[in-house]
Short mmCIF file of C-alpha atoms in Angstrom, two decimals:
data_model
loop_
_atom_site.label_atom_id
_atom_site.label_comp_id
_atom_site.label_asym_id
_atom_site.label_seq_id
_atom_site.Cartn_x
_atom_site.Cartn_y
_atom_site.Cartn_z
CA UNK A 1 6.01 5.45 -29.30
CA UNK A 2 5.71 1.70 -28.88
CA UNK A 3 5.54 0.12 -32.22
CA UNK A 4 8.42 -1.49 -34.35
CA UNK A 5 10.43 -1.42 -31.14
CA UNK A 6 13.02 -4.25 -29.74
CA UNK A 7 11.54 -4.36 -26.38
CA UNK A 8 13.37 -6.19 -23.33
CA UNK A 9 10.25 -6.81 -20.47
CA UNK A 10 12.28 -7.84 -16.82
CA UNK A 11 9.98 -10.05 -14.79
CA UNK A 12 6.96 -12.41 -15.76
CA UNK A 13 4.73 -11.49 -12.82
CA UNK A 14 1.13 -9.63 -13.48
CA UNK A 15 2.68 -6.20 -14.52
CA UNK A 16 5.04 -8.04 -17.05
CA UNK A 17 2.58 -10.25 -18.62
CA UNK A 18 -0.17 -7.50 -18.96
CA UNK A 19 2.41 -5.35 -20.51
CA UNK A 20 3.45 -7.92 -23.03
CA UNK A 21 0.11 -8.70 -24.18
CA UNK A 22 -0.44 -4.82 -24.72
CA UNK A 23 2.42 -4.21 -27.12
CA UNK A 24 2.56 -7.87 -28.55
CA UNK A 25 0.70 -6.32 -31.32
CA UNK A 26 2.28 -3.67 -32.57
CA UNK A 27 5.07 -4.73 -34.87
CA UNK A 28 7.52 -5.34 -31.46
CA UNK A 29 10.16 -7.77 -31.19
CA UNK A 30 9.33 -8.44 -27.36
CA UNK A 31 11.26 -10.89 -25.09
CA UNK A 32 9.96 -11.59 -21.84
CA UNK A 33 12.51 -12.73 -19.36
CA UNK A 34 12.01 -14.54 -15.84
CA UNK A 35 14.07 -16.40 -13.55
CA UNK A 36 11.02 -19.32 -13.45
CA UNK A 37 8.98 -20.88 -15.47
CA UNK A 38 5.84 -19.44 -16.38
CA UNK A 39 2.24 -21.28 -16.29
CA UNK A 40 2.13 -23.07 -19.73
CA UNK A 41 -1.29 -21.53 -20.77
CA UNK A 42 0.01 -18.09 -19.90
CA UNK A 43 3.09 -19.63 -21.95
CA UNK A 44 1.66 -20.44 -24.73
CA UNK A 45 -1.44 -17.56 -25.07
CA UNK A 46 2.52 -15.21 -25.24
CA UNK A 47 3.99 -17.51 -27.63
CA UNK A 48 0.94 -17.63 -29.95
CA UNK A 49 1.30 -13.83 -29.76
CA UNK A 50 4.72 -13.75 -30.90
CA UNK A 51 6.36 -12.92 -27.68
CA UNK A 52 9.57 -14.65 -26.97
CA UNK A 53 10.30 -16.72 -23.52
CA UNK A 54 13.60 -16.65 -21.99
CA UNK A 55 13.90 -18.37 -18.52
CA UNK A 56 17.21 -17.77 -17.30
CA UNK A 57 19.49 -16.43 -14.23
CA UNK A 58 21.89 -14.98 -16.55
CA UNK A 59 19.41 -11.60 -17.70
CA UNK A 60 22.00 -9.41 -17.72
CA UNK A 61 23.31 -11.74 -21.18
CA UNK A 62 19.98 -10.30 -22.86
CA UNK A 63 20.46 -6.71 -22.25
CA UNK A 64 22.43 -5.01 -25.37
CA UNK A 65 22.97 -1.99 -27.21
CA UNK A 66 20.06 -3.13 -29.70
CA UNK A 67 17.14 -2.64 -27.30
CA UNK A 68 14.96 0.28 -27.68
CA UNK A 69 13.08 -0.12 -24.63
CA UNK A 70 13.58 -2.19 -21.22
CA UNK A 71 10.32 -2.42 -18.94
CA UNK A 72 10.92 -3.94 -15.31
CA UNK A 73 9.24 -5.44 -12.95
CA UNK A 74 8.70 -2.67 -10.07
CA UNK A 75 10.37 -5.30 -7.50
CA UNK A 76 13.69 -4.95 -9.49
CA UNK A 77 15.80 -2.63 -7.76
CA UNK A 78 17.25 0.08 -9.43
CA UNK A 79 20.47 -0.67 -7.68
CA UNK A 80 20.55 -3.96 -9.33
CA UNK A 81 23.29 -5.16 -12.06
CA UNK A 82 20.25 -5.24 -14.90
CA UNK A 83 19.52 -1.88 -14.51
CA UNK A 84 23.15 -0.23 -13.72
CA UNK A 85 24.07 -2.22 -17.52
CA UNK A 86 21.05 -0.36 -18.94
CA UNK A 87 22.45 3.00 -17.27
CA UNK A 88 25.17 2.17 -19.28
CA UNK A 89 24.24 1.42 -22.15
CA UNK A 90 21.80 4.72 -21.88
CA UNK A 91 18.70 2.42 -22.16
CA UNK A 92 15.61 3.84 -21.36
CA UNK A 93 13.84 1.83 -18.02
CA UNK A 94 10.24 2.08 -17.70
CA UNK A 95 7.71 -0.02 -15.87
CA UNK A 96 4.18 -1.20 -16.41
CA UNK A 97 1.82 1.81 -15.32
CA UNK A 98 4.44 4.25 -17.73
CA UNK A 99 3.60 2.37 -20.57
CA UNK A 100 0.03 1.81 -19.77
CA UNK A 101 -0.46 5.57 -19.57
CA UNK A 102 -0.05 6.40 -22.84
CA UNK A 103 -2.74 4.57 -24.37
CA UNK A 104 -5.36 5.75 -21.90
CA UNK A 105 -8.41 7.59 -23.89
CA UNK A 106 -8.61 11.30 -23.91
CA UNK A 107 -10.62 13.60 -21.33
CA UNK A 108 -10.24 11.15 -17.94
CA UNK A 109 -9.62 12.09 -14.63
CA UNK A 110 -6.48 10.78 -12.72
CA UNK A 111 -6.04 10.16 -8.76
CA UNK A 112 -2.94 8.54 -7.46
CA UNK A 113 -2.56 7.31 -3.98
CA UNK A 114 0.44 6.61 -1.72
CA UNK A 115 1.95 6.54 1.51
CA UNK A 116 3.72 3.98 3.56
CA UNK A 117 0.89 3.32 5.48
CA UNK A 118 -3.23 3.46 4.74
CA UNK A 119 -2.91 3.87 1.01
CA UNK A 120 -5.38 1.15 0.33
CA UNK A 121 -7.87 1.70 2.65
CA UNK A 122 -7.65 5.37 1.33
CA UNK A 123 -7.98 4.22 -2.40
CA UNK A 124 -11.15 2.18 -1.37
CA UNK A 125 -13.13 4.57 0.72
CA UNK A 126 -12.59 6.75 -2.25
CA UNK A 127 -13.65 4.57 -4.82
CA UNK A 128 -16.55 3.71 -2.65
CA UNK A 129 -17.73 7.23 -2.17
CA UNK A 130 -17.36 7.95 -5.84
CA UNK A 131 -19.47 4.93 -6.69
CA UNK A 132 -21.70 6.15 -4.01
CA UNK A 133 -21.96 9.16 -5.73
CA UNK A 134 -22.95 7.41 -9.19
CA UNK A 135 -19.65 8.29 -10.47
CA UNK A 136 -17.87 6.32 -13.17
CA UNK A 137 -15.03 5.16 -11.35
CA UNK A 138 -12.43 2.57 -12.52
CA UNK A 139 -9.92 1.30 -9.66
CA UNK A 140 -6.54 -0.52 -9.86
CA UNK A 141 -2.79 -0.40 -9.82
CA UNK A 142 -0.89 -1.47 -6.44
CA UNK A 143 -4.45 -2.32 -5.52
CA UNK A 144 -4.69 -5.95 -7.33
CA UNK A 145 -5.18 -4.96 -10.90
CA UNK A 146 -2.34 -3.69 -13.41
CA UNK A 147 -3.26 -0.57 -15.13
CA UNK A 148 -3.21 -2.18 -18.39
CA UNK A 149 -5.92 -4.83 -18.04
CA UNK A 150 -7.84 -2.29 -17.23
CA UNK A 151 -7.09 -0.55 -20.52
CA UNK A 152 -10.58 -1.98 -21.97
CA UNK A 153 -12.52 -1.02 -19.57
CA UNK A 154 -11.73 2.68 -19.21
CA UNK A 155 -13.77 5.16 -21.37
CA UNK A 156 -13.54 9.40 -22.21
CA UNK A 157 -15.55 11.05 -19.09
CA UNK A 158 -14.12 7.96 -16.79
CA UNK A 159 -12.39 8.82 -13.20
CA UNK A 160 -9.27 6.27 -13.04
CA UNK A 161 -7.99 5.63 -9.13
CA UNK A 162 -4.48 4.10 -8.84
CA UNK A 163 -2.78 2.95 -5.51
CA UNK A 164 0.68 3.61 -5.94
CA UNK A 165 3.56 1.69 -4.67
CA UNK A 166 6.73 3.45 -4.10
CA UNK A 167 8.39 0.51 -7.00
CA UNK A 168 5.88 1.50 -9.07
CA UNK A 169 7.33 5.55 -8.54
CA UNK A 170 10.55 4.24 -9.73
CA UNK A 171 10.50 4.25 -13.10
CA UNK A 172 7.71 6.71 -14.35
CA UNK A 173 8.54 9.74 -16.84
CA UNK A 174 5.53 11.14 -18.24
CA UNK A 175 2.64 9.64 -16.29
CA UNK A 176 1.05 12.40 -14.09
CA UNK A 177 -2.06 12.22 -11.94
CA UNK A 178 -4.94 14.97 -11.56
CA UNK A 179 -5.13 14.85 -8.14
CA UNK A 180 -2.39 12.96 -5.90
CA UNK A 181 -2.60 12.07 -2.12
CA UNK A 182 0.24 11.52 0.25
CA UNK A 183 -0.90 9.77 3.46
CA UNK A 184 2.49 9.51 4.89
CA UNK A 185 6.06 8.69 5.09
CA UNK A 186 7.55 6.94 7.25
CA UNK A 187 11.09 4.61 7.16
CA UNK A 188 10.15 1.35 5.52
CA UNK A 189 11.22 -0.60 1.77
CA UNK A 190 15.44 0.67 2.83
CA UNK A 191 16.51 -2.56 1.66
CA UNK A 192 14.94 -1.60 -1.99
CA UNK A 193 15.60 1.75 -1.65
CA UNK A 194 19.22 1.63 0.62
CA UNK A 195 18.62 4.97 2.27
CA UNK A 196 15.68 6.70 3.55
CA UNK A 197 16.15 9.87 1.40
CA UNK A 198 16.16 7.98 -1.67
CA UNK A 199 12.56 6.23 -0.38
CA UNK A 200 11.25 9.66 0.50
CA UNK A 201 11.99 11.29 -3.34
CA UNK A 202 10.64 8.70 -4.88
CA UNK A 203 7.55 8.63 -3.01
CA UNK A 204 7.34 12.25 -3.89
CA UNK A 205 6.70 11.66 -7.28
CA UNK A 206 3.37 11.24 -6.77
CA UNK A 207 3.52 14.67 -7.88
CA UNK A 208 5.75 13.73 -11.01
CA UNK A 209 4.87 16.47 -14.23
CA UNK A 210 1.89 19.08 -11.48
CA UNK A 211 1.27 22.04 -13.04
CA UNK A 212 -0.93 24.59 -9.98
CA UNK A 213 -4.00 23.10 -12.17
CA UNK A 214 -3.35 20.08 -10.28
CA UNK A 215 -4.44 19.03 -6.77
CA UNK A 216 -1.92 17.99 -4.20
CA UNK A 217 -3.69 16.42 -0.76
CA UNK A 218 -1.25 16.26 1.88
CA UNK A 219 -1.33 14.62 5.94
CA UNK A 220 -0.37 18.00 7.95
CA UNK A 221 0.53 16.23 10.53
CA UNK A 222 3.55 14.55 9.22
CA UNK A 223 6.38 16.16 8.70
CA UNK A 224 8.54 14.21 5.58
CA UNK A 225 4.93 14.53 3.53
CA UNK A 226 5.36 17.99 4.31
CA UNK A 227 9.25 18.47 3.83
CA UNK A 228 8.86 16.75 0.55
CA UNK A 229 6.47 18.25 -0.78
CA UNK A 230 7.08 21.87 -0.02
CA UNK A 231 8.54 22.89 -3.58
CA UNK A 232 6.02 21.28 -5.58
CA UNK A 233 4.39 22.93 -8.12
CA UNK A 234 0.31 21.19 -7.15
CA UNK A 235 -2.35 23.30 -5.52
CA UNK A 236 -1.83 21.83 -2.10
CA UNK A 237 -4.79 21.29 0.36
CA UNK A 238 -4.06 19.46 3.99
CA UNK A 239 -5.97 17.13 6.13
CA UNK A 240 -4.63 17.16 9.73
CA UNK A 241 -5.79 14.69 12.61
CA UNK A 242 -4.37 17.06 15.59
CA UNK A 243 -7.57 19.77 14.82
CA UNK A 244 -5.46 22.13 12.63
CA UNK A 245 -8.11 24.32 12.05
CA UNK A 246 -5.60 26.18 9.24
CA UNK A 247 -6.30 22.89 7.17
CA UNK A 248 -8.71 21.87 5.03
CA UNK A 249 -9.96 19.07 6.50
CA UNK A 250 -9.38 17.81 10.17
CA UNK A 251 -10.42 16.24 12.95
CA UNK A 252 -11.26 17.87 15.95
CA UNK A 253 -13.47 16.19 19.54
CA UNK A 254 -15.78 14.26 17.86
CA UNK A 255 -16.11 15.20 14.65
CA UNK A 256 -14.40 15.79 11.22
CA UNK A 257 -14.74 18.99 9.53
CA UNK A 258 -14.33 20.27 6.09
CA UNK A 259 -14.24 23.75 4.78
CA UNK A 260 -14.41 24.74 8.50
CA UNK A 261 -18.05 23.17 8.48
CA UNK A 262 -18.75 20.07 10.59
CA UNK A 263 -19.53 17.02 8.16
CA UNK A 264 -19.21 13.83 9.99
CA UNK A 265 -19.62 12.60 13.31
CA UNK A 266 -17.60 9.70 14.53
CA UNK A 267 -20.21 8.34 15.97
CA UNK A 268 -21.12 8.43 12.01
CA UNK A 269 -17.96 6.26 11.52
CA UNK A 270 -17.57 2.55 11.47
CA UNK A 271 -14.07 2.30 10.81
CA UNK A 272 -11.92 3.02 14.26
CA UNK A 273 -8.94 4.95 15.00
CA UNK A 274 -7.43 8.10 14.31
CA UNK A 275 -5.65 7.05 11.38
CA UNK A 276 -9.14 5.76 9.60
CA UNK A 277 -10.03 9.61 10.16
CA UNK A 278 -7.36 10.77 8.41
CA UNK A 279 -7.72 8.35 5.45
CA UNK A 280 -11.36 9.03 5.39
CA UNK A 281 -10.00 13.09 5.36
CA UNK A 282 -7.52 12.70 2.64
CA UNK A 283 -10.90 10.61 0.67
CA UNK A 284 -13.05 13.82 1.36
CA UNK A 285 -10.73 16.44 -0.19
CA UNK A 286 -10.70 14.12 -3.44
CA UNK A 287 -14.41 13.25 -3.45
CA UNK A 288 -15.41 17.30 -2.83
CA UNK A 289 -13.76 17.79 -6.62
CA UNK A 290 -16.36 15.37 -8.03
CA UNK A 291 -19.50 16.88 -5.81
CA UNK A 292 -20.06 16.03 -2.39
CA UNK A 293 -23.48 14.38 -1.06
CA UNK A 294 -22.39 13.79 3.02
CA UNK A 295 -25.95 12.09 3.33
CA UNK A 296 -24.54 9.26 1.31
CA UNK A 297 -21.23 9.57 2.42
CA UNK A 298 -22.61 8.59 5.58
CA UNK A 299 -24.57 5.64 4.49
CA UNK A 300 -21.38 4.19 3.41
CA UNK A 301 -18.96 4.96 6.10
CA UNK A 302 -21.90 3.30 8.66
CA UNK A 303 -21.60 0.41 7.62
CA UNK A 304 -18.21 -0.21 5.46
CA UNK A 305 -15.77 -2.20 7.82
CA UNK A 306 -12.08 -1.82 6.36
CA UNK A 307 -10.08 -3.70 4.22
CA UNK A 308 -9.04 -7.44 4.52
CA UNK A 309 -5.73 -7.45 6.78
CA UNK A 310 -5.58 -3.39 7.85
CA UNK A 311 -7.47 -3.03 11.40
CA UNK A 312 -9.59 -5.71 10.17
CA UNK A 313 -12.37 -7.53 12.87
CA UNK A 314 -12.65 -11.15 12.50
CA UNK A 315 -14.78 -12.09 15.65
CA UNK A 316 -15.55 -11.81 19.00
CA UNK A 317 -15.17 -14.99 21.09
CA UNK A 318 -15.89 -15.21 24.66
CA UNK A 319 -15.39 -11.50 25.02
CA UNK A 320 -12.64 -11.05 23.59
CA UNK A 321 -12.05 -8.86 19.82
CA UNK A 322 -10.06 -10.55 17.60
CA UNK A 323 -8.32 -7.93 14.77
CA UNK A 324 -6.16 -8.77 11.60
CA UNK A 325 -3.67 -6.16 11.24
CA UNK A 326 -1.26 -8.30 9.11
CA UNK A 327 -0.66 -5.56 6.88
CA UNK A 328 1.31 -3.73 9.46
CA UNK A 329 5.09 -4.47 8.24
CA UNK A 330 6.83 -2.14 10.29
CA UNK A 331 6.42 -0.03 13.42
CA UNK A 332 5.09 2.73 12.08
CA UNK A 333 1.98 0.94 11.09
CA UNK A 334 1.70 -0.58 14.54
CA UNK A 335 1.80 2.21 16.01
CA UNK A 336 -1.83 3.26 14.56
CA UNK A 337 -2.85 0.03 15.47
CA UNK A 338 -2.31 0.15 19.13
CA UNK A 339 -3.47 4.00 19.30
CA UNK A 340 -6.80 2.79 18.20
CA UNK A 341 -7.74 0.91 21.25
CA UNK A 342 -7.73 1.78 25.13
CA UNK A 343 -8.59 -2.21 26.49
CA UNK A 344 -6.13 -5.02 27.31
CA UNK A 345 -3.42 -5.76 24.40
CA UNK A 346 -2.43 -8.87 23.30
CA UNK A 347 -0.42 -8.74 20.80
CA UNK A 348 1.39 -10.83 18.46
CA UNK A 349 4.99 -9.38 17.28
CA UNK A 350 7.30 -10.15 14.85
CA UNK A 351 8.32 -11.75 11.57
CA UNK A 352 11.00 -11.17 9.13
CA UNK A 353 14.24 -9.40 10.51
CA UNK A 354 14.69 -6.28 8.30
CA UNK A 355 16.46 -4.30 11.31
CA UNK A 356 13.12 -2.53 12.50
CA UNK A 357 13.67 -0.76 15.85
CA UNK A 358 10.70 -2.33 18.25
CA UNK A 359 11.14 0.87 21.00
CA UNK A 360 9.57 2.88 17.90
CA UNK A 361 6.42 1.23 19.90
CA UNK A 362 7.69 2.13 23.15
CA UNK A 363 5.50 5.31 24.43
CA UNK A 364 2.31 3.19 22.92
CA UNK A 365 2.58 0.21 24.62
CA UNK A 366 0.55 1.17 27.87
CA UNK A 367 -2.81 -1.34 26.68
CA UNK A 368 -0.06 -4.04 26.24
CA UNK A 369 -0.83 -6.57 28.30
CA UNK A 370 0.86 -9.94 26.59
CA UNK A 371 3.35 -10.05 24.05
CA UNK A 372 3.55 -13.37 21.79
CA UNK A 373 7.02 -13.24 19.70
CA UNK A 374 6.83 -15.08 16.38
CA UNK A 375 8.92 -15.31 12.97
CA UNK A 376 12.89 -14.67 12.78
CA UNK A 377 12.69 -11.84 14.96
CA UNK A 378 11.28 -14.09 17.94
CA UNK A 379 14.69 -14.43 20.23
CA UNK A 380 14.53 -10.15 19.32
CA UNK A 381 10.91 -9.74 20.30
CA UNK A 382 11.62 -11.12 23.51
CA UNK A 383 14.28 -9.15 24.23
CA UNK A 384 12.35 -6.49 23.63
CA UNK A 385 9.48 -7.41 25.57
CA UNK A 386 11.64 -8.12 28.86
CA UNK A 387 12.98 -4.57 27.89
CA UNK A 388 9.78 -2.89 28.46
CA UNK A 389 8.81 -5.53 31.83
CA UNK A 390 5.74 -7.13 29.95
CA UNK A 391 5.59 -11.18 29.43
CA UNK A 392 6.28 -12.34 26.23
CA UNK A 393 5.40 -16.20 24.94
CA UNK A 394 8.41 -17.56 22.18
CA UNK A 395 5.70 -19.07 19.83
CA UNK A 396 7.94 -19.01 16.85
CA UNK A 397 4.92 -19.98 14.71
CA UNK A 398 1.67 -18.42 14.81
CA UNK A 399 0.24 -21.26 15.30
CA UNK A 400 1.98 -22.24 18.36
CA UNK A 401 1.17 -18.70 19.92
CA UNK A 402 -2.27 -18.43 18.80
CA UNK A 403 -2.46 -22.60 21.05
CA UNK A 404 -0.81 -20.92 23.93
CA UNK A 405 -2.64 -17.34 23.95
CA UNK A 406 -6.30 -18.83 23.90
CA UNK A 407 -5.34 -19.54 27.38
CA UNK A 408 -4.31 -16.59 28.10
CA UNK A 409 -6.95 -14.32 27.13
CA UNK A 410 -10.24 -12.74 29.35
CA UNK A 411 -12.83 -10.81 28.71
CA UNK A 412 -12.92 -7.33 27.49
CA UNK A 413 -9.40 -7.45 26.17
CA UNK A 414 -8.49 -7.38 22.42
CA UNK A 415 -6.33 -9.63 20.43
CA UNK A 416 -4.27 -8.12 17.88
CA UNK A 417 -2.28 -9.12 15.06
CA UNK A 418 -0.14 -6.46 14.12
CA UNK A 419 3.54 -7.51 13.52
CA UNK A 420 5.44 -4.21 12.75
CA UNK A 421 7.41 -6.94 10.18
CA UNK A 422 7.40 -8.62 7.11
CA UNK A 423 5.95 -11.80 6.59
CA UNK A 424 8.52 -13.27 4.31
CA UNK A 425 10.47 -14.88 6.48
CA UNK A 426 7.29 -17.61 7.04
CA UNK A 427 4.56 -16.81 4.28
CA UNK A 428 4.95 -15.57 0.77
CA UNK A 429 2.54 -12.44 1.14
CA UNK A 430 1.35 -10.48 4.25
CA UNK A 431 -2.32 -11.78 3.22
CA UNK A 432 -1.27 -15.75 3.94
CA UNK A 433 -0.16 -14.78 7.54
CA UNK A 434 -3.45 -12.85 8.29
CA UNK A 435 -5.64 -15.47 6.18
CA UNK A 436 -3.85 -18.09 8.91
CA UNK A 437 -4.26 -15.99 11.87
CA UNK A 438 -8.48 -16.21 10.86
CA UNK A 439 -8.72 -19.67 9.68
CA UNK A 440 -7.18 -19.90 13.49
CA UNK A 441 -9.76 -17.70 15.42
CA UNK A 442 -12.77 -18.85 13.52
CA UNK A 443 -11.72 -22.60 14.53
CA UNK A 444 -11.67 -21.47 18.42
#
């Protein structure tokens, strides 16, 4: 399927390198295309392989009638002049995990995660509790690792987890999962996607090719996971955090049950908040295919803290919790973020302007205490803030409002980074703002 192919790959980032390197040796003409220059070792390991380079802002010039085979980068949208010329041209458009899935061995098990919110910390409690369990787990996709560097490393008998992206959903036409979990949906990605319904389809293909042999896992308690969802072909099993005792799993007082049998306490629970209930949920109804020992389940969930940037605690000082919730790049996420705690709010808005609506946060701002407006959105954040009669600071930077809020801050209240926006407008990635906002609080 990919030998002795003319293959156009769009985009030198991880994905496209990775993929190069995999079909470099199969008889392919390849030409890798980017609008920057690559690293020169990475340069010249693809030249010495026989890929071709082609640095240009003119991509569109490459893409012809004599290609077999375009693979894009998943941050390429599909409404974008490359890929309506290789509608036209009838090209088929595949990206990185597509190709990657057809040279995985025989007799593996696959589990795909997504959701606009709590995908990763749901991909790594469940590849924690399957290595608790002595499984043979591999991990990687939208995670950090491209499917096809892990190629080597994945054997016959192996469990494969995969975070999902929604531009990774794009462009997928044979790859199926074993078991697939939908944590949500919720508006966010409409400038890639350009309407909401468009976002929501494509995040339902983490269902893409289920047979009833397959396991669909499913949050109950939102409704476009369930509206999407409902004509899918997957043996579907729900988690629900609002004690829906009809589901499989859920939470209800203190505890979470499964199978209608009380499994874990919260006091059991490091991780806070109800939505770190329903990500350990959706985790339980994967790991319960693979057999289920809760006593070291529990061991794990004592002690393991989150990931880096969702919820995350960097320190108390003085009194006062400091949490890195720079992953939060839209309201929705916020949201979870200020349900979780019932002290003293201050909390640090803003970032890049992607026309998110800040009264989504408006019935869950009662812990609010202090507002501190940074990024593009400041002058909006204010605004905002005056709307709902709490003080904001204009820090602009968050820098400047970390200087002024240290000031500002007492006892028993919590400091939280959770934006609701994009970091792009200051900081490449969502992991430089948080990494700032903790080289700032450790300094204190």
């Amino acid at each position: 399927m990919y030998e002795n192919k003319k293959i156009l790959i769009l985009g030198a980032a991880k994905s496209g390198i990775a993929v190069a390197k995999l079909l470099a040796n199969k008889n392919n003409d390849i030409i890798l295309t980017d609008l920057n220059e690559l690293n020169k070792d990475v340069e010249n390991e693809l030249n010495d392989l026989g890929v071709k380079i082609v640095v240009t802002k003119n991509q569109i010039n490459l893409i012809d009638s004599s290609l077999d085979l375009v693979i894009k980068n998943p941050a390429i949208m599909s409404t974008s002049p490359l890929i309506k010329r290789c509608e036209e041209l009838n090209l088929r458009v595949e990206n990185e995990i597509e190709v990657a899935y057809h040279f995985l061995p025989d007799n593996i098990k696959i589990i795909g995660v997504t959701g606009s919110n709590g995908k990763t910390t749901t991909t790594t409690i469940i590849y924690n509790m399957l290595k608790c369990l002595g499984k043979s787990v591999v991990m990687g996709g939208n995670i950090g690792t491209p499917l096809t560097d892990l190629l080597p490393n994945i054997k016959s008998g192996d469990i494969l987890l995969l975070e999902i992206s929604d531009h990774q959903l794009c462009d997928i036409h044979d790859f199926k999962t074993d078991i697939s979990v939908l944590t949500n949906i919720c508006p966010t990605h409409l400038a890639y996607h350009c309407t909401y319904e468009h976002y929501k389809m494509t995040k339902k293909k983490i269902f893409n090719k289920h047979t009833y042999s397959d396991l669909a896992i499913i949050n109950y308690e939102n409704s476009d996971a369930i509206d999407v969802s409902g004509d899918i072909l997957s043996k579907k099993v729900y988690f629900s955090s609002n004690g829906n005792t009809s589901c499989k799993a859920y939470l209800l007082d203190d505890g979470i049950y499964l199978n209608n049998e009380l499994v874990l306490q919260k006091e059991d629970i490091k991780l806070q908040g109800v939505h770190n209930y329903e990500n350990i949920m959706a985790a339980l109804l994967v790991v319960e295919n693979f057999g289920l020992d809760i006593d070291k389940i529990k061991m794990f969930l004592k002690t393991f803290g989150g990931v880096e940037h969702r919820l995350e605690f960097v320190r108390n000082y003085n009194g006062v919790d400091f949490y890195n919730d720079s992953k939060s790049t839209n309201p929705t996420a916020t949201i979870t973020a200020l349900k979780t705690f019932d002290k003293p709010i201050h909390l640090i808005l803003g970032g890049l302007n992607r026309n998110q609506d800040f009264h989504e946060l408006d019935e869950f701002m009662k812990n609010v205490k202090y507002i501190y407006a940074i990024g593009e959105v400041t002058d909006i954040v204010y605004d905002y803030a005056c709307s709902m009669n709490i003080p904001c600071f204009k820090g602009k930077t968050l820098e400047n409002a970390m200087e002024f809020l240290k000031k500002n801050i007492s006892d028993g209240e919590v400091v939280l980074l959770s934006p609701a926006s994009s970091s792009q407008d200051q900081y490449p990635h969502f992991e430089n703002r948080g990494n700032e906002f903790k080289n700032i609080v450790e300094k204190f």
